[in-house]
Short mmCIF file of C-alpha atoms in Angstrom, two decimals:
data_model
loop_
_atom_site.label_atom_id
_atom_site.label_comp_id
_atom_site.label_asym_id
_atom_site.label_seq_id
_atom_site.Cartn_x
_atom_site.Cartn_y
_atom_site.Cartn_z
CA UNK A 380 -118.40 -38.81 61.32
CA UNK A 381 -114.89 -38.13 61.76
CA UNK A 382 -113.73 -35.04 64.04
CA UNK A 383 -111.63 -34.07 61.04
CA UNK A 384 -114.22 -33.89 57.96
CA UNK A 385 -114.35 -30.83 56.18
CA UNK A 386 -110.76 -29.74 56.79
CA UNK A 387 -109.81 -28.14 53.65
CA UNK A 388 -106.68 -28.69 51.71
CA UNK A 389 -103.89 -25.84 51.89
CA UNK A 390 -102.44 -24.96 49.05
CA UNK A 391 -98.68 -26.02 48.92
CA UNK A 392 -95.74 -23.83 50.13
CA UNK A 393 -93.96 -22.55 46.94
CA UNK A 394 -90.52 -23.05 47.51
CA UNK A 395 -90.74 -26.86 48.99
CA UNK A 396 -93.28 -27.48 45.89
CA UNK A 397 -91.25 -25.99 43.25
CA UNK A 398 -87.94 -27.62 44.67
CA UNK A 399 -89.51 -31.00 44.55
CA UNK A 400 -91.16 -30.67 40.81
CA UNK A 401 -87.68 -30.16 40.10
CA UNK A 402 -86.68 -33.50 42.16
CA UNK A 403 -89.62 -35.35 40.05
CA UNK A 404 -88.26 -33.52 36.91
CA UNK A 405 -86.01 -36.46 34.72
CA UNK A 406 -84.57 -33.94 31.96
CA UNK A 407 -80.70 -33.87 32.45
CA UNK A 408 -80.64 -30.07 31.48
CA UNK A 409 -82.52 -28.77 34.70
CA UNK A 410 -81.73 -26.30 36.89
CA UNK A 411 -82.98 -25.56 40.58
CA UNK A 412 -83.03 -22.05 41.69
CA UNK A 413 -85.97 -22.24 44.22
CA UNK A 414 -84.28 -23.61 47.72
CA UNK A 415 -82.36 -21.17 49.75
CA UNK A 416 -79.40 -23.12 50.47
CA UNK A 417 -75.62 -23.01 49.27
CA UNK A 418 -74.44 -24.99 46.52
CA UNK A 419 -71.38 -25.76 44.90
CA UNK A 420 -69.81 -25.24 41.37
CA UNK A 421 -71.11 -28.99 41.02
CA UNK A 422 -74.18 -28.41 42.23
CA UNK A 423 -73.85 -30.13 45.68
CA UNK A 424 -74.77 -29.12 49.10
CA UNK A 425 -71.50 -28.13 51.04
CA UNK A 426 -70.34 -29.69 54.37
CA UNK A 427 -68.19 -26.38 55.97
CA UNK A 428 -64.83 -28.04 56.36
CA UNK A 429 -64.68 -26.30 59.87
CA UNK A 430 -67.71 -28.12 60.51
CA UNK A 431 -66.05 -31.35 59.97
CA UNK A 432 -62.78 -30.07 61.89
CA UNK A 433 -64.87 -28.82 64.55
CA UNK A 434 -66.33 -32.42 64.83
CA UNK A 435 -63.32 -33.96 64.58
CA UNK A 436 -62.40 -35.94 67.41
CA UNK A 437 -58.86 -34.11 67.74
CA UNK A 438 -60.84 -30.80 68.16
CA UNK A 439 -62.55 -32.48 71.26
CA UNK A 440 -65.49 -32.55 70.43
CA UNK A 441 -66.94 -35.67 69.37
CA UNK A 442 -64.02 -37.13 72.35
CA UNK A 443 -65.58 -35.12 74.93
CA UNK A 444 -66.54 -36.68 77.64
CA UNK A 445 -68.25 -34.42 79.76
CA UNK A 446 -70.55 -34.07 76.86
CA UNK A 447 -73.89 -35.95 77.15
CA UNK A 448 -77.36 -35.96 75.10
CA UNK A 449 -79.38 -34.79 78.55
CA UNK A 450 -81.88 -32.26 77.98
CA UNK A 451 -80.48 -28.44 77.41
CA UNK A 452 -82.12 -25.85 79.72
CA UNK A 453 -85.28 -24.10 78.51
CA UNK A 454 -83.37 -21.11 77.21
CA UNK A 455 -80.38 -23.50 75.53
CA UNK A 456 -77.05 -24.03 75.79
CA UNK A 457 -75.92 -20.82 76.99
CA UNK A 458 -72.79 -20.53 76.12
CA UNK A 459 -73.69 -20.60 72.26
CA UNK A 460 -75.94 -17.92 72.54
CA UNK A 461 -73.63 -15.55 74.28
CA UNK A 462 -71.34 -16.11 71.32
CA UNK A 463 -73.92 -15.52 69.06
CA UNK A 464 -75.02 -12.40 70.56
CA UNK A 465 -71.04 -10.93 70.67
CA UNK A 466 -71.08 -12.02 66.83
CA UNK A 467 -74.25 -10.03 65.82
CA UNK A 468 -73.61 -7.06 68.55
CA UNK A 469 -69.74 -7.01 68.76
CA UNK A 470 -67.33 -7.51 71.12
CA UNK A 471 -63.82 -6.48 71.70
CA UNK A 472 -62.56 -6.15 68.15
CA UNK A 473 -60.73 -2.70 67.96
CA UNK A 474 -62.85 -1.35 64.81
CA UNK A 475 -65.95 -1.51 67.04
CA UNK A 476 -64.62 0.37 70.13
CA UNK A 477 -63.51 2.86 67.66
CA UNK A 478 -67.35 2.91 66.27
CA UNK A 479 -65.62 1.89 62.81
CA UNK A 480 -67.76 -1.41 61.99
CA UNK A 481 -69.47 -4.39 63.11
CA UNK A 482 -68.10 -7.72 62.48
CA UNK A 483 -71.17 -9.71 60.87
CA UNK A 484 -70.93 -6.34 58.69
CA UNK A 485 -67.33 -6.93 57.27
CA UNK A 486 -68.49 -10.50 56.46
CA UNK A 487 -71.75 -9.43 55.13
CA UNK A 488 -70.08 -6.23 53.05
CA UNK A 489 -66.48 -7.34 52.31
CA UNK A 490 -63.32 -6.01 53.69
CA UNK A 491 -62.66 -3.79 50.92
CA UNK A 492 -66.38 -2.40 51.28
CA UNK A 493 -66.20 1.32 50.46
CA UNK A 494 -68.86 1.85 53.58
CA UNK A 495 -65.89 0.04 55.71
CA UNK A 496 -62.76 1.61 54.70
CA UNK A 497 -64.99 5.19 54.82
CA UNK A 498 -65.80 4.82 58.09
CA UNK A 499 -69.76 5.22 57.00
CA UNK A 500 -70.83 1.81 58.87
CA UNK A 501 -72.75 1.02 61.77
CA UNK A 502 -72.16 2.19 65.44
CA UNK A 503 -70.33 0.52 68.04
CA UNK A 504 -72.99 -1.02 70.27
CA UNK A 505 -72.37 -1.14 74.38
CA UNK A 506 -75.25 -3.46 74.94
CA UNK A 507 -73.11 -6.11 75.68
CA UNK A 508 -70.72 -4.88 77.94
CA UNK A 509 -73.44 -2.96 80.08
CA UNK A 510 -75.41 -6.21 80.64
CA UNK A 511 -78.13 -5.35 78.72
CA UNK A 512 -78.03 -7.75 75.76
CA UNK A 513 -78.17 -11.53 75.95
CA UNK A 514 -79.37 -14.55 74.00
CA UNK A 515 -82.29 -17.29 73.79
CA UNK A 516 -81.22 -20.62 71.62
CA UNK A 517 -84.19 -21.10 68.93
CA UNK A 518 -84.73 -23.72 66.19
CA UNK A 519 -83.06 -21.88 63.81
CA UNK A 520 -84.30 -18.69 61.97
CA UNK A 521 -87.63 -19.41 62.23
CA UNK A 522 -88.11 -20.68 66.05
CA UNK A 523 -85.81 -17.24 66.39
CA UNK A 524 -88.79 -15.25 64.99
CA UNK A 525 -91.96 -17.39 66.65
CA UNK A 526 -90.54 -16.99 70.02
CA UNK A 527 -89.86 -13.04 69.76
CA UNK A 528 -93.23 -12.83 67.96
CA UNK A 529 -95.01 -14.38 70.73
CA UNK A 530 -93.21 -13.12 73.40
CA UNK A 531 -94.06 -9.60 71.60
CA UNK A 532 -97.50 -10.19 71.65
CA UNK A 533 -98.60 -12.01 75.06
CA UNK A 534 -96.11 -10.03 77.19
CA UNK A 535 -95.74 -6.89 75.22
CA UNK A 536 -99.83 -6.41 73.81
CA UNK A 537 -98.43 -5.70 70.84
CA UNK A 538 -100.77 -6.34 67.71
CA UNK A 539 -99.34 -5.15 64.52
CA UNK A 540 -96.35 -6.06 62.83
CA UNK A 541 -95.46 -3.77 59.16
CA UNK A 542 -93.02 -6.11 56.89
CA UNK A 543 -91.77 -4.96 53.64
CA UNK A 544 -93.73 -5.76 50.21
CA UNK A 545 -92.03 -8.14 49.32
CA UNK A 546 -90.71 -10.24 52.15
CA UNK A 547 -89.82 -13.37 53.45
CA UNK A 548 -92.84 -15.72 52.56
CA UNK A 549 -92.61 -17.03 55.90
CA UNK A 550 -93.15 -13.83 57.64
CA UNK A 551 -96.60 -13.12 57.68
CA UNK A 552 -97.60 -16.91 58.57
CA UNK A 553 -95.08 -16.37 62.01
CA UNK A 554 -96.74 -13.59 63.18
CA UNK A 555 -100.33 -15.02 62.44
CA UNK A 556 -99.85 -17.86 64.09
CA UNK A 557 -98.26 -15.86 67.33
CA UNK A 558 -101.15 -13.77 67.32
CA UNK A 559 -100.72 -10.56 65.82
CA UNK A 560 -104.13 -9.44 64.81
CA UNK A 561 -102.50 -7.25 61.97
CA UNK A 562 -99.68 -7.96 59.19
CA UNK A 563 -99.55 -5.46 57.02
CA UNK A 564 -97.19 -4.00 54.44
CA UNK A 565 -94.72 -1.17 54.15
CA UNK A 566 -93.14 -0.21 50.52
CA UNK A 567 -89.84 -1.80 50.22
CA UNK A 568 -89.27 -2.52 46.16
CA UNK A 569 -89.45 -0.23 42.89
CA UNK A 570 -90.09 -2.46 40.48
CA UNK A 571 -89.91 -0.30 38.13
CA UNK A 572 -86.22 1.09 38.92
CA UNK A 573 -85.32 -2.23 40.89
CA UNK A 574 -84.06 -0.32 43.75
CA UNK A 575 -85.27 0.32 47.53
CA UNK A 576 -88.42 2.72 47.30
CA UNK A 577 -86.75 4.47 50.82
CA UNK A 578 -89.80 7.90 49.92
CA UNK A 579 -92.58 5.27 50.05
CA UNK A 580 -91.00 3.04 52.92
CA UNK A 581 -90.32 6.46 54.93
CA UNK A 582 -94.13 7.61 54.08
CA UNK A 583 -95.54 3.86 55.30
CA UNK A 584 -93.62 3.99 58.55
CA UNK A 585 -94.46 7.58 59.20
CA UNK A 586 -97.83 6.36 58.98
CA UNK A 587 -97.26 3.52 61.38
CA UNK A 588 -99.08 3.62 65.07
CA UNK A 589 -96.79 4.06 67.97
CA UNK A 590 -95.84 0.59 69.15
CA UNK A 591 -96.04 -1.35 65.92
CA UNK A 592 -93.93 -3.74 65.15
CA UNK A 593 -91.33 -3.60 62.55
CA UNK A 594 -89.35 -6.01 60.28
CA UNK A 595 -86.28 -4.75 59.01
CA UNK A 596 -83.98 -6.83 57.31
CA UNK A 597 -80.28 -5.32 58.19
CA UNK A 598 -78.51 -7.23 55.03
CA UNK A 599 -79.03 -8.79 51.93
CA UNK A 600 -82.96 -8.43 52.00
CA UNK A 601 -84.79 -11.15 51.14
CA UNK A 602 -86.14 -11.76 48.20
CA UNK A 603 -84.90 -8.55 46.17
CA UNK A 604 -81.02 -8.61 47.75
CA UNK A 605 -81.28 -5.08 47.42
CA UNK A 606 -80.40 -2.78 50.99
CA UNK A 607 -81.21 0.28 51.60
CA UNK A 608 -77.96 2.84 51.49
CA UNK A 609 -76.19 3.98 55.34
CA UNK A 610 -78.39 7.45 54.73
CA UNK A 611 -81.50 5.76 54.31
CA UNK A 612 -80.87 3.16 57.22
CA UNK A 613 -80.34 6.51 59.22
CA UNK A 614 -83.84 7.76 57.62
CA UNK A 615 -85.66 4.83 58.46
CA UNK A 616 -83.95 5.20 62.36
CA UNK A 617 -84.67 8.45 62.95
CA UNK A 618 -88.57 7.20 61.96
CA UNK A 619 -89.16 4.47 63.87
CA UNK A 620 -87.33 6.58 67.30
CA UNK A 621 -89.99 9.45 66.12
CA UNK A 622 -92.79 7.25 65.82
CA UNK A 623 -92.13 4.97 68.78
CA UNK A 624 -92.01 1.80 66.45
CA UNK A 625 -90.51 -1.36 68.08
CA UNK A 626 -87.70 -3.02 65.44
CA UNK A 627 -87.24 -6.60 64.57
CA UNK A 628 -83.90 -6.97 62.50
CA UNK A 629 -81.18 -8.55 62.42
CA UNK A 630 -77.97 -5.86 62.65
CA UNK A 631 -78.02 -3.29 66.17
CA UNK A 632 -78.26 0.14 65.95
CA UNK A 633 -77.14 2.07 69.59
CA UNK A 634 -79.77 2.79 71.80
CA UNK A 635 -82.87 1.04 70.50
CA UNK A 636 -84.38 -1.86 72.27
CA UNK A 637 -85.17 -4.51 69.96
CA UNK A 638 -84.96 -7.82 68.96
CA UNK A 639 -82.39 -9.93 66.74
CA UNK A 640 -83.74 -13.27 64.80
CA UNK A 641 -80.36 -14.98 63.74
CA UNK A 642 -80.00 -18.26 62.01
CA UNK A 643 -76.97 -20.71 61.87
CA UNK A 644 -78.29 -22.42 58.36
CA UNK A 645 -76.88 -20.84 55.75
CA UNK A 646 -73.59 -19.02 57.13
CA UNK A 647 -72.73 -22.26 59.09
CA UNK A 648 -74.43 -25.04 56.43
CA UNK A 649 -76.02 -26.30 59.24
CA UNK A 650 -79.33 -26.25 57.69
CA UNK A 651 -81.49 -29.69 59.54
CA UNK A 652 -79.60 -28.92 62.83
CA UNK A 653 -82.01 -25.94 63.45
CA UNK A 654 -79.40 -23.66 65.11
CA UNK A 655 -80.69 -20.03 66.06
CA UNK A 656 -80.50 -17.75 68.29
CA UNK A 657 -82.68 -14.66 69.58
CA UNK A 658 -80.72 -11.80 70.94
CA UNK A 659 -82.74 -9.28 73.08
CA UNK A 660 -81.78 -5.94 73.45
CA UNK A 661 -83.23 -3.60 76.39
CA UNK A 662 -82.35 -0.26 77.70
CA UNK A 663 -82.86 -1.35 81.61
CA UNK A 664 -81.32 -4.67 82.20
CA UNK A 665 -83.77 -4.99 85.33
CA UNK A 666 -86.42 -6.09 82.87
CA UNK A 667 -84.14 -9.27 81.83
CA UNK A 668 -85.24 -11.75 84.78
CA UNK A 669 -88.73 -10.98 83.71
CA UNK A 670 -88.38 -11.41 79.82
CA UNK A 671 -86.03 -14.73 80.54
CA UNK A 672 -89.13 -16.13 82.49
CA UNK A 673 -91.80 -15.72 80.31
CA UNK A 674 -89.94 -16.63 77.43
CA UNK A 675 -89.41 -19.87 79.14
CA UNK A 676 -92.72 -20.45 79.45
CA UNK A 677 -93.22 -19.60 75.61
CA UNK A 678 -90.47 -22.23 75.14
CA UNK A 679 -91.64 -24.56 76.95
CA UNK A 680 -95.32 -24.60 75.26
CA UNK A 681 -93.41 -24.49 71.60
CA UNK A 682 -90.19 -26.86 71.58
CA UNK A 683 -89.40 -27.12 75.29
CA UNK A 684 -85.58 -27.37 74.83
CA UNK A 685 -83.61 -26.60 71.79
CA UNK A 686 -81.21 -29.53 70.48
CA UNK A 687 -77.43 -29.31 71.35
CA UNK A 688 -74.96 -30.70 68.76
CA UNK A 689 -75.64 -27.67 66.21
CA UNK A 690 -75.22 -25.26 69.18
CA UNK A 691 -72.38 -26.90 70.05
CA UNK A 692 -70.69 -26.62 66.95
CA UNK A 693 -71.21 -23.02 66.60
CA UNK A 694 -70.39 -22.37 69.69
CA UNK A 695 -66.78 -24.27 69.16
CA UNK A 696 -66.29 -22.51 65.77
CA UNK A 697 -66.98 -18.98 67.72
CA UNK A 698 -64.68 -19.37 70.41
CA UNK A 699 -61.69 -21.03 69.05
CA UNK A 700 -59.35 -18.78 67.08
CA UNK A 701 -57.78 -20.97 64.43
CA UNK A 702 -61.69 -22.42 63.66
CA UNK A 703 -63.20 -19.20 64.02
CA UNK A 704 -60.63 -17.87 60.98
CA UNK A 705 -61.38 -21.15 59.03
CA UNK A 706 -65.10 -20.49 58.78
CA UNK A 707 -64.49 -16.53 57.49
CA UNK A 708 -62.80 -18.26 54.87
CA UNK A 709 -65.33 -20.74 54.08
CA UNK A 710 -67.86 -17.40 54.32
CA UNK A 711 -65.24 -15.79 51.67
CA UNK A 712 -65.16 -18.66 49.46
CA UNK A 713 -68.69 -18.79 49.47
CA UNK A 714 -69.72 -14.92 48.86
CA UNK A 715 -66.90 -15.28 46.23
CA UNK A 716 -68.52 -17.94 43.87
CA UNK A 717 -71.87 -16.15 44.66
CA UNK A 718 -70.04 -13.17 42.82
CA UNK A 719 -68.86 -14.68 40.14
CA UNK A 720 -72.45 -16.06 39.16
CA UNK A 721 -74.18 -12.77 39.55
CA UNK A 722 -71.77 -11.15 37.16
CA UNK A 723 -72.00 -14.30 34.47
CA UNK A 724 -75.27 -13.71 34.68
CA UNK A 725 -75.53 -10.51 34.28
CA UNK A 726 -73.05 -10.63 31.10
CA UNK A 727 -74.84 -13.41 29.81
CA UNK A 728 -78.27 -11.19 30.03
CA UNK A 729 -76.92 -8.50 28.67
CA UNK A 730 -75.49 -10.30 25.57
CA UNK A 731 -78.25 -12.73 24.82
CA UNK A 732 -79.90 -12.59 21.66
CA UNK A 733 -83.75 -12.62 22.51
CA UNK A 734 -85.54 -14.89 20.11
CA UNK A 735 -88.49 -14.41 22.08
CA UNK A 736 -89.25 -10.86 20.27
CA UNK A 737 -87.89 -11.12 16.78
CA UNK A 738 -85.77 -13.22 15.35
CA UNK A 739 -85.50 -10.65 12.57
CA UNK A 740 -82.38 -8.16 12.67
CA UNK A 741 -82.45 -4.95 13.73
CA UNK A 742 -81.68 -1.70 12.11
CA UNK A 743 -78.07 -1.81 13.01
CA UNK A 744 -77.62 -5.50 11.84
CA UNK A 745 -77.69 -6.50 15.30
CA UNK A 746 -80.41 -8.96 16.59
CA UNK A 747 -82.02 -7.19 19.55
CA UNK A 748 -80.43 -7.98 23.01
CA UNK A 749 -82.60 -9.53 26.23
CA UNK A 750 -84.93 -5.84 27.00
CA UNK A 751 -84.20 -3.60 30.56
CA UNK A 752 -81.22 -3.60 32.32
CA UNK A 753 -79.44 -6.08 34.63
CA UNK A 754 -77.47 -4.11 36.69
CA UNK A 755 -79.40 -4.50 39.39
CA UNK A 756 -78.38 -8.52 39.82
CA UNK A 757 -74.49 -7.40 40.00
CA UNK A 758 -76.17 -4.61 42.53
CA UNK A 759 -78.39 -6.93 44.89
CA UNK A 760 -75.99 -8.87 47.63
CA UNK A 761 -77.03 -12.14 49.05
CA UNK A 762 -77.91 -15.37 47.96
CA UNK A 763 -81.07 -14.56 46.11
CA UNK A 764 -82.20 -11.95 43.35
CA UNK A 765 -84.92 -10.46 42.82
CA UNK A 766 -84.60 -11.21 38.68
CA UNK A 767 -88.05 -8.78 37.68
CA UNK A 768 -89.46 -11.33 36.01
CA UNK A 769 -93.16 -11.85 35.94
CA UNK A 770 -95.52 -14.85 36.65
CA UNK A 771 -95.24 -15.88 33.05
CA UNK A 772 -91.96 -15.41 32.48
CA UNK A 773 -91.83 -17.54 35.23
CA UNK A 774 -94.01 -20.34 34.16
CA UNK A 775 -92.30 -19.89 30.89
CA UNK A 776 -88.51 -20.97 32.23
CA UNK A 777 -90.06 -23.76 34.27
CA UNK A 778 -92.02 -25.42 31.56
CA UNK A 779 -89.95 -25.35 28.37
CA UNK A 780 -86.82 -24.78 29.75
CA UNK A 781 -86.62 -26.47 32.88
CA UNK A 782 -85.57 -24.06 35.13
CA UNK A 783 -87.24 -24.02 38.22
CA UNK A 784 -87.55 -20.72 40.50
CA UNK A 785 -90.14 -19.01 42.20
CA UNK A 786 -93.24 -17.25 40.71
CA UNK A 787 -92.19 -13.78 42.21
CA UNK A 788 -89.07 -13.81 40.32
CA UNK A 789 -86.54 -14.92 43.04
CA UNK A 790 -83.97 -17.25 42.28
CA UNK A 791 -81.02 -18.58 44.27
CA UNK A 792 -77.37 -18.03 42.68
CA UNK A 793 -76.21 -20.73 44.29
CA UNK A 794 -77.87 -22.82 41.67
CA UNK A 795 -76.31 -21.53 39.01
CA UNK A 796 -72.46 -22.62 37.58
CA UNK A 797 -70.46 -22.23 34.94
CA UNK A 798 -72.18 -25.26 33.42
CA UNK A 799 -75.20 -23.88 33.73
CA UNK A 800 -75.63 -20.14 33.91
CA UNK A 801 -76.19 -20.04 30.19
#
């Protein structure tokens, strides 16, 4: 009898299923919407040219001699994670000592973000500069969130983790597998209204025990790519300081220990070089030589070192003026095209004749338009929307018309073009 009889079959993981039934799919008109990843008005992944500059031999890096493909230390290439932490905390740039703005902000929000130019955006954080901030190198995203979750939960006893409804659909299996003996849900999404439910979300936290866990997502939320306002982010604050809650986000906040899960994929392109980082912030930087020891050991018994060439790219990018400029561009150009599909789409929507109900006209002579509004995909920010549509709607697109996105409604932009989008 073999040791492994009776081990039942899991059902697939959605996104990797749907993405290859559209790989398997021969029709010519189909469209892929399911993968997370950054694609171009031809429909092709997208090398960063900075990534290819920062490669490039005259750059130094791929001439580099002193550079060798020995093991990292446990923690990774430190270097790259100090950069990493300055880009997600700040550094010297004169809007944060003035408490104006952090950087990943401006990217995230754009320049000409009314939050920005108001001066309504997030505090200047100190971590940095009073040694009480650093960073662990992860396998991307994901290995960011695994280590903090089980560093959380052997070192810090702590048992239950709230995420929003919906989330992530990765979230809940992280925190499982670290440990956690509870995952439960706090109200994010009005479906109804398709906008953040902050009265429920405030009433679920309020609710929380002292201790919990909490995963915030500090921009473009995924899946809905809708974010709660600057007074609600101060709501939910002053909520999880009452309540003694422990946050788990990506974007600071003065004076609240936490942890920072940040991934390299999609702002970088650098999606099968794993590149992440964890950045820890305490309030007594005594307790860093203990938390940089036992997260080695939780390293070592998960990936034992991270890989380097990713880390190394980022880390070049980060630190070299001219490169560092080049890849806001390529972040421009990309939140740019994003733009321009949500509002085709949303035109399109809005002026598409829905044979689906009637194909009779109305009492105006007008055949009746697609039903609801679709403000809310011109209003979500990110790669992804949260489209409202239900299971069968779902199933619907997918099966007759070839368009492939997730159950839930989710689709990613990126997969759209002006080919396409109708």
């Amino acid at each position: 009898m073999s040791f492994f009889a009776g081990i039942p079959e899991a059902a697939p993981i959605e996104v990797f299923h749907m993405n290859n039934l559209y790989l398997q799919d021969t029709s010519a008109n189909k469209v892929n919407l399911t993968i997370g990843a950054y694609r171009t008005e031809e429909g092709k992944p997208w090398v960063l040219p900075v990534v290819h500059n920062a490669e490039d031999p005259q750059v130094a890096l791929a001439n580099d001699e002193s550079l060798n493909h020995e093991y990292l230390p446990v923690l990774g290439f430190d270097a790259f994670s100090k950069a990493a932490t300055a880009l997600v905390l700040g550094e010297d740039n004169p809007a944060i000592a003035e408490g104006r703005l952090m950087p990943v902000t401006a990217l995230v929000l754009g320049e000409d973000n009314p939050a920005i130019a108001e001066g309504r955006n997030f505090e200047y954080n100190p971590a940095i500069a009073e040694g009480r901030a650093f960073g662990i190198q992860c396998l991307s995203g994901t290995g960011s969130l695994r280590l903090g979750a089980e560093f959380l939960h052997s070192q810090c006893k702590m048992d239950v983790v709230y995420v929003s409804k919906p989330t992530w659909g990765n979230h809940k299996l992280v925190f499982k597998t670290a440990g956690f003996k509870e995952v439960r849900d706090y109200t994010y999404w009005d479906a109804t209204n398709r906008r953040v439910d902050i009265e429920g979300l405030i009433k679920d936290l309020e609710a929380a025990p002292e201790r919990a866990v909490v995963i915030l997502h500090g921009c473009a939320h995924n899946p809905t790519g809708m974010d709660p306002t600057q007074e609600q982010w101060k709501q939910i604050c002053e909520v999880v300081k009452a309540k003694k809650l422990f946050t788990f986000f990506d974007i600071a906040y003065q004076g609240v220990e936490m942890v920072v899960a940040q991934s390299f994929a999609k702002n970088f392109g650098l999606y099968n070089e794993r590149v992440g980082n964890l950045t820890i912030v305490v309030n007594d930087k005594s307790t860093i030589a203990g938390i940089k020891s036992q997260a080695s050991l939780c390293v070592r018994a998960n990936w034992s070192n991270p890989p380097a060439h990713g880390a190394r790219i980022v880390h070049k990018v980060l630190t070299t003026p001219a490169l560092r400029q080049e890849w806001f561009d390529c972040i421009k150009a990309m939140s740019s095209r994003i733009k321009e599909m949500r509002a085709a789409l949303k035109g399109h929507l809005e002026s598409l004749v829905n044979h689906g109900l009637t194909s009779e006209l109305n009492t105006t002579g007008m055949r009746p338009r697609t039903p609801g509004t679709w403000t809310h995909i011109t209003q979500q920010i990110g790669m992804f929307s949260y489209t409202g549509l239900n299971p069968d709607q779902c199933d619907q697109l997918i099966q007759k018309h070839k368009v492939y996105l997730l159950r839930d409604g989710r689709i990613n932009l990126c997969g759209l073009n002006t080919k396409n989008v109708e």
